[in-house]
Amino acid sequence: MLGTDFFIFLLVMILAIVLLFMMVWHLIMLDELKNDYRNPVDFCTNLNRLVLPEYGIHILITVLLLGCGFWFTFIFNIPLLAYHIWRYLRRPSGMSGVGLYDPTEVMNRAQLSLYTREGFVKIGFYVVSFLVYLYNMMVALVTALT
């Protein structure tokens, strides 16, 4: 019988795959904006809809890991969770709805560079966390089968 550790890491790994796809979409949208294939309003509308689901999924992963007592992976997720909270609290002041991206500021070269760098760092974090979850899932599987 497979233990709950296996299923927790399987769920967390699936959620990490969803986060990876969201970040790839984010980087594709940034590239389209940078190359003038997409206008800033459309860009902000599309990406602002993904901010809260991304943050919610990451909070869910962190809470699942905390609730199940996987301390290493929980502590591994804390810096990005803190960054997400900090980033959302410091979003542009003119924003009336949810999200992080303001159409009037998004075409600024410094902001676009920051968003691109942030996207690459986050996709790197999600790839590493996916591999950590995969390893822990395999350890839980081997432990349950022996």
PDB file of C-alpha atoms in Angstrom:
ATOM      1  CA  MET A   1       0.000   0.000   0.000  1.00  0.00           C
ATOM      2  CA  LEU A   2       1.375   3.374  -0.972  1.00  0.00           C
ATOM      3  CA  GLY A   3       1.766   5.902   1.812  1.00  0.00           C
ATOM      4  CA  THR A   4       0.381   9.399   2.001  1.00  0.00           C
ATOM      5  CA  ASP A   5       3.877  10.815   1.402  1.00  0.00           C
ATOM      6  CA  PHE A   6       3.789   9.466  -2.139  1.00  0.00           C
ATOM      7  CA  PHE A   7       0.405  11.005  -2.895  1.00  0.00           C
ATOM      8  CA  ILE A   8       1.301  14.348  -1.320  1.00  0.00           C
ATOM      9  CA  PHE A   9       4.448  14.622  -3.435  1.00  0.00           C
ATOM     10  CA  LEU A  10       2.551  13.437  -6.509  1.00  0.00           C
ATOM     11  CA  LEU A  11       0.002  16.220  -6.010  1.00  0.00           C
ATOM     12  CA  VAL A  12       2.704  18.791  -5.304  1.00  0.00           C
ATOM     13  CA  MET A  13       4.618  17.660  -8.393  1.00  0.00           C
ATOM     14  CA  ILE A  14       1.515  18.049 -10.574  1.00  0.00           C
ATOM     15  CA  LEU A  15       0.962  21.526  -9.145  1.00  0.00           C
ATOM     16  CA  ALA A  16       4.611  22.355  -9.877  1.00  0.00           C
ATOM     17  CA  ILE A  17       4.058  21.319 -13.504  1.00  0.00           C
ATOM     18  CA  VAL A  18       1.082  23.707 -13.649  1.00  0.00           C
ATOM     19  CA  LEU A  19       3.309  26.482 -12.276  1.00  0.00           C
ATOM     20  CA  LEU A  20       5.955  25.682 -14.879  1.00  0.00           C
ATOM     21  CA  PHE A  21       3.416  25.996 -17.682  1.00  0.00           C
ATOM     22  CA  MET A  22       2.191  29.277 -16.232  1.00  0.00           C
ATOM     23  CA  MET A  23       5.734  30.664 -16.164  1.00  0.00           C
ATOM     24  CA  VAL A  24       6.423  29.514 -19.725  1.00  0.00           C
ATOM     25  CA  TRP A  25       3.230  31.317 -20.768  1.00  0.00           C
ATOM     26  CA  HIS A  26       4.441  34.360 -18.841  1.00  0.00           C
ATOM     27  CA  LEU A  27       7.775  34.376 -20.686  1.00  0.00           C
ATOM     28  CA  ILE A  28       6.096  33.860 -24.061  1.00  0.00           C
ATOM     29  CA  MET A  29       3.801  36.809 -23.388  1.00  0.00           C
ATOM     30  CA  LEU A  30       6.794  38.951 -22.360  1.00  0.00           C
ATOM     31  CA  ASP A  31       8.581  38.055 -25.578  1.00  0.00           C
ATOM     32  CA  GLU A  32       5.503  38.924 -27.630  1.00  0.00           C
ATOM     33  CA  LEU A  33       5.249  42.273 -25.850  1.00  0.00           C
ATOM     34  CA  LYS A  34       8.942  42.982 -26.331  1.00  0.00           C
ATOM     35  CA  ASN A  35       8.710  42.254 -30.072  1.00  0.00           C
ATOM     36  CA  ASP A  36       5.507  44.315 -30.502  1.00  0.00           C
ATOM     37  CA  TYR A  37       3.295  41.340 -31.336  1.00  0.00           C
ATOM     38  CA  ARG A  38       1.002  42.187 -28.410  1.00  0.00           C
ATOM     39  CA  ASN A  39      -0.206  45.497 -27.061  1.00  0.00           C
ATOM     40  CA  PRO A  40       0.374  46.435 -23.394  1.00  0.00           C
ATOM     41  CA  VAL A  41      -3.308  46.419 -22.424  1.00  0.00           C
ATOM     42  CA  ASP A  42      -3.844  42.904 -23.794  1.00  0.00           C
ATOM     43  CA  PHE A  43      -0.609  41.757 -22.153  1.00  0.00           C
ATOM     44  CA  CYS A  44      -1.616  43.112 -18.743  1.00  0.00           C
ATOM     45  CA  THR A  45      -5.150  41.740 -19.012  1.00  0.00           C
ATOM     46  CA  ASN A  46      -3.895  38.240 -19.808  1.00  0.00           C
ATOM     47  CA  LEU A  47      -1.123  38.121 -17.222  1.00  0.00           C
ATOM     48  CA  ASN A  48      -3.034  39.795 -14.398  1.00  0.00           C
ATOM     49  CA  ARG A  49      -5.535  36.933 -14.555  1.00  0.00           C
ATOM     50  CA  LEU A  50      -2.689  34.482 -13.854  1.00  0.00           C
ATOM     51  CA  VAL A  51      -1.132  36.249 -10.860  1.00  0.00           C
ATOM     52  CA  LEU A  52      -3.533  35.138  -8.138  1.00  0.00           C
ATOM     53  CA  PRO A  53      -3.819  31.524  -9.395  1.00  0.00           C
ATOM     54  CA  GLU A  54      -0.009  31.271  -9.483  1.00  0.00           C
ATOM     55  CA  TYR A  55       0.294  32.672  -5.978  1.00  0.00           C
ATOM     56  CA  GLY A  56      -2.586  30.512  -4.755  1.00  0.00           C
ATOM     57  CA  ILE A  57      -1.041  27.329  -6.137  1.00  0.00           C
ATOM     58  CA  HIS A  58       2.294  28.175  -4.560  1.00  0.00           C
ATOM     59  CA  ILE A  59       0.609  28.903  -1.208  1.00  0.00           C
ATOM     60  CA  LEU A  60      -1.254  25.575  -1.490  1.00  0.00           C
ATOM     61  CA  ILE A  61       2.003  23.725  -2.121  1.00  0.00           C
ATOM     62  CA  THR A  62       3.667  25.435   0.837  1.00  0.00           C
ATOM     63  CA  VAL A  63       0.742  24.736   3.174  1.00  0.00           C
ATOM     64  CA  LEU A  64       0.574  21.085   2.066  1.00  0.00           C
ATOM     65  CA  LEU A  65       4.271  20.645   2.770  1.00  0.00           C
ATOM     66  CA  LEU A  66       3.958  22.357   6.145  1.00  0.00           C
ATOM     67  CA  GLY A  67       0.881  20.366   7.105  1.00  0.00           C
ATOM     68  CA  CYS A  68       2.528  17.063   6.269  1.00  0.00           C
ATOM     69  CA  GLY A  69       5.781  17.887   8.042  1.00  0.00           C
ATOM     70  CA  PHE A  70       8.142  18.019   5.072  1.00  0.00           C
ATOM     71  CA  TRP A  71      10.341  20.669   6.617  1.00  0.00           C
ATOM     72  CA  PHE A  72      13.139  20.826   4.042  1.00  0.00           C
ATOM     73  CA  THR A  73      10.796  21.372   1.113  1.00  0.00           C
ATOM     74  CA  PHE A  74       8.670  23.758   3.170  1.00  0.00           C
ATOM     75  CA  ILE A  75      11.699  25.907   4.047  1.00  0.00           C
ATOM     76  CA  PHE A  76      12.813  25.653   0.412  1.00  0.00           C
ATOM     77  CA  ASN A  77       9.518  27.314  -0.647  1.00  0.00           C
ATOM     78  CA  ILE A  78       9.483  30.084   1.964  1.00  0.00           C
ATOM     79  CA  PRO A  79      11.747  32.598   0.102  1.00  0.00           C
ATOM     80  CA  LEU A  80       9.599  32.568  -3.047  1.00  0.00           C
ATOM     81  CA  LEU A  81       6.433  32.758  -0.970  1.00  0.00           C
ATOM     82  CA  ALA A  82       7.834  35.781   0.875  1.00  0.00           C
ATOM     83  CA  TYR A  83       8.782  37.355  -2.465  1.00  0.00           C
ATOM     84  CA  HIS A  84       5.279  36.776  -3.821  1.00  0.00           C
ATOM     85  CA  ILE A  85       3.737  38.469  -0.792  1.00  0.00           C
ATOM     86  CA  TRP A  86       6.221  41.356  -0.978  1.00  0.00           C
ATOM     87  CA  ARG A  87       5.686  41.745  -4.725  1.00  0.00           C
ATOM     88  CA  TYR A  88       1.911  41.798  -4.419  1.00  0.00           C
ATOM     89  CA  LEU A  89       1.983  44.335  -1.589  1.00  0.00           C
ATOM     90  CA  ARG A  90       4.262  46.613  -3.654  1.00  0.00           C
ATOM     91  CA  ARG A  91       2.271  46.450  -6.892  1.00  0.00           C
ATOM     92  CA  PRO A  92       1.637  49.696  -8.799  1.00  0.00           C
ATOM     93  CA  SER A  93      -0.507  52.109  -6.818  1.00  0.00           C
ATOM     94  CA  GLY A  94      -2.778  52.929  -9.749  1.00  0.00           C
ATOM     95  CA  MET A  95      -4.055  49.364 -10.047  1.00  0.00           C
ATOM     96  CA  SER A  96      -7.747  49.049  -9.218  1.00  0.00           C
ATOM     97  CA  GLY A  97      -8.133  45.317  -9.872  1.00  0.00           C
ATOM     98  CA  VAL A  98      -6.073  42.273  -9.070  1.00  0.00           C
ATOM     99  CA  GLY A  99      -2.709  41.645 -10.660  1.00  0.00           C
ATOM    100  CA  LEU A 100       0.747  43.133 -10.866  1.00  0.00           C
ATOM    101  CA  TYR A 101       1.037  44.593 -14.326  1.00  0.00           C
ATOM    102  CA  ASP A 102       0.001  48.134 -15.189  1.00  0.00           C
ATOM    103  CA  PRO A 103      -0.359  48.918 -18.925  1.00  0.00           C
ATOM    104  CA  THR A 104       1.089  52.401 -18.479  1.00  0.00           C
ATOM    105  CA  GLU A 105       4.316  51.112 -16.896  1.00  0.00           C
ATOM    106  CA  VAL A 106       4.841  47.796 -18.628  1.00  0.00           C
ATOM    107  CA  MET A 107       6.596  49.165 -21.701  1.00  0.00           C
ATOM    108  CA  ASN A 108       9.288  50.852 -19.632  1.00  0.00           C
ATOM    109  CA  ARG A 109      12.570  49.154 -20.576  1.00  0.00           C
ATOM    110  CA  ALA A 110      13.641  48.723 -16.944  1.00  0.00           C
ATOM    111  CA  GLN A 111      10.283  47.203 -15.968  1.00  0.00           C
ATOM    112  CA  LEU A 112      10.295  44.850 -18.954  1.00  0.00           C
ATOM    113  CA  SER A 113      13.822  43.729 -18.094  1.00  0.00           C
ATOM    114  CA  LEU A 114      12.785  43.194 -14.471  1.00  0.00           C
ATOM    115  CA  TYR A 115       9.734  41.134 -15.489  1.00  0.00           C
ATOM    116  CA  THR A 116      11.850  38.997 -17.822  1.00  0.00           C
ATOM    117  CA  ARG A 117      14.528  38.380 -15.202  1.00  0.00           C
ATOM    118  CA  GLU A 118      11.856  37.606 -12.614  1.00  0.00           C
ATOM    119  CA  GLY A 119      10.242  35.125 -15.012  1.00  0.00           C
ATOM    120  CA  PHE A 120      13.494  33.295 -15.669  1.00  0.00           C
ATOM    121  CA  VAL A 121      14.365  33.113 -11.969  1.00  0.00           C
ATOM    122  CA  LYS A 122      10.919  31.796 -11.124  1.00  0.00           C
ATOM    123  CA  ILE A 123      10.984  29.202 -13.900  1.00  0.00           C
ATOM    124  CA  GLY A 124      14.393  28.074 -12.619  1.00  0.00           C
ATOM    125  CA  PHE A 125      12.982  27.803  -9.104  1.00  0.00           C
ATOM    126  CA  TYR A 126       9.986  25.808 -10.330  1.00  0.00           C
ATOM    127  CA  VAL A 127      12.211  23.416 -12.305  1.00  0.00           C
ATOM    128  CA  VAL A 128      14.446  22.815  -9.279  1.00  0.00           C
ATOM    129  CA  SER A 129      11.433  22.389  -7.001  1.00  0.00           C
ATOM    130  CA  PHE A 130       9.870  19.958  -9.496  1.00  0.00           C
ATOM    131  CA  LEU A 131      13.044  17.873  -9.377  1.00  0.00           C
ATOM    132  CA  VAL A 132      13.081  17.989  -5.557  1.00  0.00           C
ATOM    133  CA  TYR A 133       9.439  16.875  -5.451  1.00  0.00           C
ATOM    134  CA  LEU A 134      10.134  14.121  -7.985  1.00  0.00           C
ATOM    135  CA  TYR A 135      13.049  12.864  -5.899  1.00  0.00           C
ATOM    136  CA  ASN A 136      10.973  12.912  -2.712  1.00  0.00           C
ATOM    137  CA  MET A 137       8.133  11.117  -4.482  1.00  0.00           C
ATOM    138  CA  MET A 138      10.509   8.391  -5.642  1.00  0.00           C
ATOM    139  CA  VAL A 139      11.939   8.035  -2.127  1.00  0.00           C
ATOM    140  CA  ALA A 140       8.408   7.745  -0.724  1.00  0.00           C
ATOM    141  CA  LEU A 141       7.527   5.149  -3.386  1.00  0.00           C
ATOM    142  CA  VAL A 142      10.607   3.037  -2.692  1.00  0.00           C
ATOM    143  CA  THR A 143      10.036   3.315   1.055  1.00  0.00           C
ATOM    144  CA  ALA A 144       6.399   2.262   0.722  1.00  0.00           C
ATOM    145  CA  LEU A 145       7.213  -0.708  -1.513  1.00  0.00           C
ATOM    146  CA  THR A 146      10.005  -2.113   0.650  1.00  0.00           C
TER     147      THR A 146
END
